[in-house]
mmCIF file of C-alpha atoms in Angstrom:
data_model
loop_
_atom_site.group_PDB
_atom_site.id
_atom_site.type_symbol
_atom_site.label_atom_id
_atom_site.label_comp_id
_atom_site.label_asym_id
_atom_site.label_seq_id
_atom_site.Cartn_x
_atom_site.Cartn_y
_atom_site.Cartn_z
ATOM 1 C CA UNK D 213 -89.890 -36.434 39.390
ATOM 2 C CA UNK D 214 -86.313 -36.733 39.405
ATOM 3 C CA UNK D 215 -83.984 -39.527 37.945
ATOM 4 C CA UNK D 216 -81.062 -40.461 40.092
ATOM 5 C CA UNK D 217 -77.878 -42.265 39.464
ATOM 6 C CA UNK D 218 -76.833 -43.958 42.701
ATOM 7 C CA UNK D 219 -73.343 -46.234 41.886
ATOM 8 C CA UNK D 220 -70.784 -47.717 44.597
ATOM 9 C CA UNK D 221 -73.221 -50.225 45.921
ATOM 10 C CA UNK D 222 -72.570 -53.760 46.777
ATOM 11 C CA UNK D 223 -73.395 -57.095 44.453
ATOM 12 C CA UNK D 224 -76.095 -58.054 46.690
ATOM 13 C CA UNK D 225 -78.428 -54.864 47.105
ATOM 14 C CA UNK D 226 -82.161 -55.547 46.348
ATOM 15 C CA UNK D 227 -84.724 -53.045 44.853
ATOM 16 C CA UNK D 228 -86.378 -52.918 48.530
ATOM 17 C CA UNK D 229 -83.102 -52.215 50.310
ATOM 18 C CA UNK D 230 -82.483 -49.471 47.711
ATOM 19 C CA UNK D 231 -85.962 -48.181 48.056
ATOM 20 C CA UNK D 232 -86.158 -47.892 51.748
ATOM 21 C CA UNK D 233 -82.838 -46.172 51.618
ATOM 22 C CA UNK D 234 -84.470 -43.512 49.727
ATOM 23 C CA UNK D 235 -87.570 -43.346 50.838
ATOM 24 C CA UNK D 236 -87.739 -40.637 53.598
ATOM 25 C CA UNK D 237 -86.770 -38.045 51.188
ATOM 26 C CA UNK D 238 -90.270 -38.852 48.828
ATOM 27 C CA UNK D 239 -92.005 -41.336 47.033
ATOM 28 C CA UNK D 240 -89.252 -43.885 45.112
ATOM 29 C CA UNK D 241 -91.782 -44.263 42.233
ATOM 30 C CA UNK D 242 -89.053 -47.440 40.265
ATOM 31 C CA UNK D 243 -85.700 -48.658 40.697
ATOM 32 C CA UNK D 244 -83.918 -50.093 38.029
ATOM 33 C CA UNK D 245 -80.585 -52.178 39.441
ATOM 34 C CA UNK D 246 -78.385 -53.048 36.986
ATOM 35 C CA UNK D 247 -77.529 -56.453 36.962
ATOM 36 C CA UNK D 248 -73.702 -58.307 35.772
ATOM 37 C CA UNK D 249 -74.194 -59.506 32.163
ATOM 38 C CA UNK D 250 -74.279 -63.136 32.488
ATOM 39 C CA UNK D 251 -72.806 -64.828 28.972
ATOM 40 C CA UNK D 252 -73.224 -68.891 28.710
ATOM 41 C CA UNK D 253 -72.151 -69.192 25.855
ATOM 42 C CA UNK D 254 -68.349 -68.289 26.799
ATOM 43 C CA UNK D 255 -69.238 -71.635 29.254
ATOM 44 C CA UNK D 256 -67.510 -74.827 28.072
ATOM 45 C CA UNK D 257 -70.186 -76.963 29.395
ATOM 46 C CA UNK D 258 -72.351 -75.028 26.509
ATOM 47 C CA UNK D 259 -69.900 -74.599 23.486
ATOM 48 C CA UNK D 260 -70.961 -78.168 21.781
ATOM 49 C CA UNK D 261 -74.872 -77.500 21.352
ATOM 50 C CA UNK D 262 -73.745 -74.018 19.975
ATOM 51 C CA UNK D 263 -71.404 -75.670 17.219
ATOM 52 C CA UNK D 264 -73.939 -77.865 16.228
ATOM 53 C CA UNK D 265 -77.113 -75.100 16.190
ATOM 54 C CA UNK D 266 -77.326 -71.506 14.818
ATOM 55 C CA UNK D 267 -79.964 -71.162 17.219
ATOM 56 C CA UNK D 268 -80.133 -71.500 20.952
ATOM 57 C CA UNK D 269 -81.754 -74.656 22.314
ATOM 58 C CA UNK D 270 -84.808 -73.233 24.514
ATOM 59 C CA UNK D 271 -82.940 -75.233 27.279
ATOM 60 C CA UNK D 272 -80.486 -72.930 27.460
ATOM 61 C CA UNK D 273 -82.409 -69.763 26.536
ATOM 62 C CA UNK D 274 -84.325 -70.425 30.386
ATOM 63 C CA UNK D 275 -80.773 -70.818 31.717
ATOM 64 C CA UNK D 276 -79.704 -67.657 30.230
ATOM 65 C CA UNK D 277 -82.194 -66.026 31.557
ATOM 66 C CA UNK D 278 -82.154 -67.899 35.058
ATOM 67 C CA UNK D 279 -78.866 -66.587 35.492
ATOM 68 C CA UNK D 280 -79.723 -63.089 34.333
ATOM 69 C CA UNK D 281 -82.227 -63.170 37.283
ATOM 70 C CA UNK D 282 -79.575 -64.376 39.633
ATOM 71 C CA UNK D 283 -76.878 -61.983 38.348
ATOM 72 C CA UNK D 284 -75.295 -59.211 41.480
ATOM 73 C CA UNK D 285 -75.760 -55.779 41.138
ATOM 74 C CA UNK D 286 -73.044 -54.366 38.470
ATOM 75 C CA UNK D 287 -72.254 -51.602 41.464
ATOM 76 C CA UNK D 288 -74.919 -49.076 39.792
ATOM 77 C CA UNK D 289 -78.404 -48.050 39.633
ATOM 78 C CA UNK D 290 -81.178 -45.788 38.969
ATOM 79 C CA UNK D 291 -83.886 -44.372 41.076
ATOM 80 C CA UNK D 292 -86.866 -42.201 40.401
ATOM 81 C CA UNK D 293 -87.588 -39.978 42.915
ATOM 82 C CA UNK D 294 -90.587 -37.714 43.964
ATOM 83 C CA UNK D 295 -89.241 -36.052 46.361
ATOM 84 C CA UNK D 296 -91.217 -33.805 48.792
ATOM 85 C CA UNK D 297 -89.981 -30.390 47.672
ATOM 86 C CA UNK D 298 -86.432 -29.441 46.896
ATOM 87 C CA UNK D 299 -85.422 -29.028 49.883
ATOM 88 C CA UNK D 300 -85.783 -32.935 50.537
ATOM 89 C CA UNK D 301 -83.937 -33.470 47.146
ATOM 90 C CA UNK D 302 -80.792 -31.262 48.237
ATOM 91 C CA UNK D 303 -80.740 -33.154 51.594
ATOM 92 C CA UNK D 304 -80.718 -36.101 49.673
ATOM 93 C CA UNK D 305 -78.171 -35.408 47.433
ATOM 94 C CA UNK D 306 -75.695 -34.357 49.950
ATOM 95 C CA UNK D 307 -76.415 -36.498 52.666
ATOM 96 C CA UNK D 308 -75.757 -39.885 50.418
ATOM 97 C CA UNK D 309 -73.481 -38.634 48.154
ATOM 98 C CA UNK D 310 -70.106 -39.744 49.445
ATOM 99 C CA UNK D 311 -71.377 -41.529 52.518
ATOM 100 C CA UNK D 312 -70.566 -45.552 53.641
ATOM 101 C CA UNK D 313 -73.465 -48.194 53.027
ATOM 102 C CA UNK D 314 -73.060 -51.783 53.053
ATOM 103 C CA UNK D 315 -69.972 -51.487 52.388
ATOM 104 C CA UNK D 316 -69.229 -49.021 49.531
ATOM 105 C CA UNK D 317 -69.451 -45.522 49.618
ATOM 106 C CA UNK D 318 -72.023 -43.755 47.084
ATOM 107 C CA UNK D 319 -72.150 -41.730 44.270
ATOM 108 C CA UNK D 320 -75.440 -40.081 44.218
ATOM 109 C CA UNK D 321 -76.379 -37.587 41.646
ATOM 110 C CA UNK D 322 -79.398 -36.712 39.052
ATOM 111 C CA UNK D 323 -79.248 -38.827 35.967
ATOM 112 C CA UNK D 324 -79.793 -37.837 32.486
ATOM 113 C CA UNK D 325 -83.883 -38.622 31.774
ATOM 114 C CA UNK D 326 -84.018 -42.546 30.626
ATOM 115 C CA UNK D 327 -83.159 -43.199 26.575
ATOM 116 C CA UNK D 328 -87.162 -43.800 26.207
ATOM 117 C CA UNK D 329 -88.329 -40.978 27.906
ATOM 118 C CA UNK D 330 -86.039 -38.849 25.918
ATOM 119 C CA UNK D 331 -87.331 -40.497 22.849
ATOM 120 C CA UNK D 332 -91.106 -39.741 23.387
ATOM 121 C CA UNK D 333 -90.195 -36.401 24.265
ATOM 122 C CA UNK D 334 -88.190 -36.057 20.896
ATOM 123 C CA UNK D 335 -91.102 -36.986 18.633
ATOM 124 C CA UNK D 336 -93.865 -34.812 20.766
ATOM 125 C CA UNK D 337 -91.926 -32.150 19.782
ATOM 126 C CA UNK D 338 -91.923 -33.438 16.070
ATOM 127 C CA UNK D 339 -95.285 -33.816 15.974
ATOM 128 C CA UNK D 340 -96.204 -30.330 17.852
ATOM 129 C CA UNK D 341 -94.056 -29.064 14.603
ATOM 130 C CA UNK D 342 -95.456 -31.161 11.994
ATOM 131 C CA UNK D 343 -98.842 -29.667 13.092
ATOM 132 C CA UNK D 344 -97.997 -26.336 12.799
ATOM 133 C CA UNK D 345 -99.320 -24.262 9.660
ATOM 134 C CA UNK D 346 -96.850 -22.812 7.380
ATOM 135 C CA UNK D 347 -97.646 -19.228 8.685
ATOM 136 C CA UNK D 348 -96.740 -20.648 12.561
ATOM 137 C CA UNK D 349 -93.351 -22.032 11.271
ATOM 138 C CA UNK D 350 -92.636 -18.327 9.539
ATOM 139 C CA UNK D 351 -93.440 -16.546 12.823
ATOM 140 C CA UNK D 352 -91.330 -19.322 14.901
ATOM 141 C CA UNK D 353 -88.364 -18.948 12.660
ATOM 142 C CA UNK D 354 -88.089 -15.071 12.504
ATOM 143 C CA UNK D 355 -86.061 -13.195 14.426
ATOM 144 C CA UNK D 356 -87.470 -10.971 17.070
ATOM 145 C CA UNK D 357 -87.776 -7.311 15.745
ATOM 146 C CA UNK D 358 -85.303 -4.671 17.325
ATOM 147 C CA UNK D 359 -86.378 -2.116 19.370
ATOM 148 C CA UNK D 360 -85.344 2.033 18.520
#
């Protein structure tokens, strides 16, 4: 499974456009577009039921998040690839990396593993030490012994 940051694409790419495109290298197991940030409350139309409210009316909550929904593509996103072997992922990496589509031209290259997958990985590892004896944490920590 690799994680790929794909950027230069247009406001109005879908999930299923951006899918398809990668598709024919492996299986496109999620894509994750990310979307404009959409802010009402910088909206006029919104400032008086602020002012009056520390809270946010639920009214305009489900417009916030309307919009959200409606919100272009911010020009980047990520896409988690299974490619076939690595042979499909190099031919995917240099065929779309600098080439025109819908008018932009990508940027294509493996991302860093997502913040939460990072994160579980972090505290497996803590755990895996925390379960260690004393003795296994002795061994782990001392150097290797030098050869005559």
């Amino acid at each position: 499974m690799v994680r790929l940051y794909v950027s230069g694409l247009d406001a109005e790419v879908t999930q299923e456009l951006l899918s398809g495109r990668f598709a024919s290298f492996g299986t496109v197991t999620s894509c994750e577009i990310i979307r404009r940030k959409h802010n009402d409350v910088s909206e006029p139309r919104l400032a008086p039921q602020l002012s009056s409210a520390r809270r946010l009316p639920a009214a305009v909550t489900a417009a916030a998040e309307a919009a959200a929904k409606e919100a272009g593509c911010r020009g980047f996103a990520y896409v988690e690839l299974d490619p076939r072997d690595d042979a499909a992922l190099h031919r995917c990496l240099s065929t779309y990396n600098g080439c025109k589509w819908r008018g932009g031209v990508l940027r294509v290259e493996r991302a860093e593993p997502a913040y939460l997958a990072r994160l579980e990985e972090q505290w497996a590892e803590e755990a895996e030490e925390a379960a260690m004896t004393p003795e296994d944490r002795t061994a782990a920590a001392a150097p290797p012994l030098a050869s005559d």
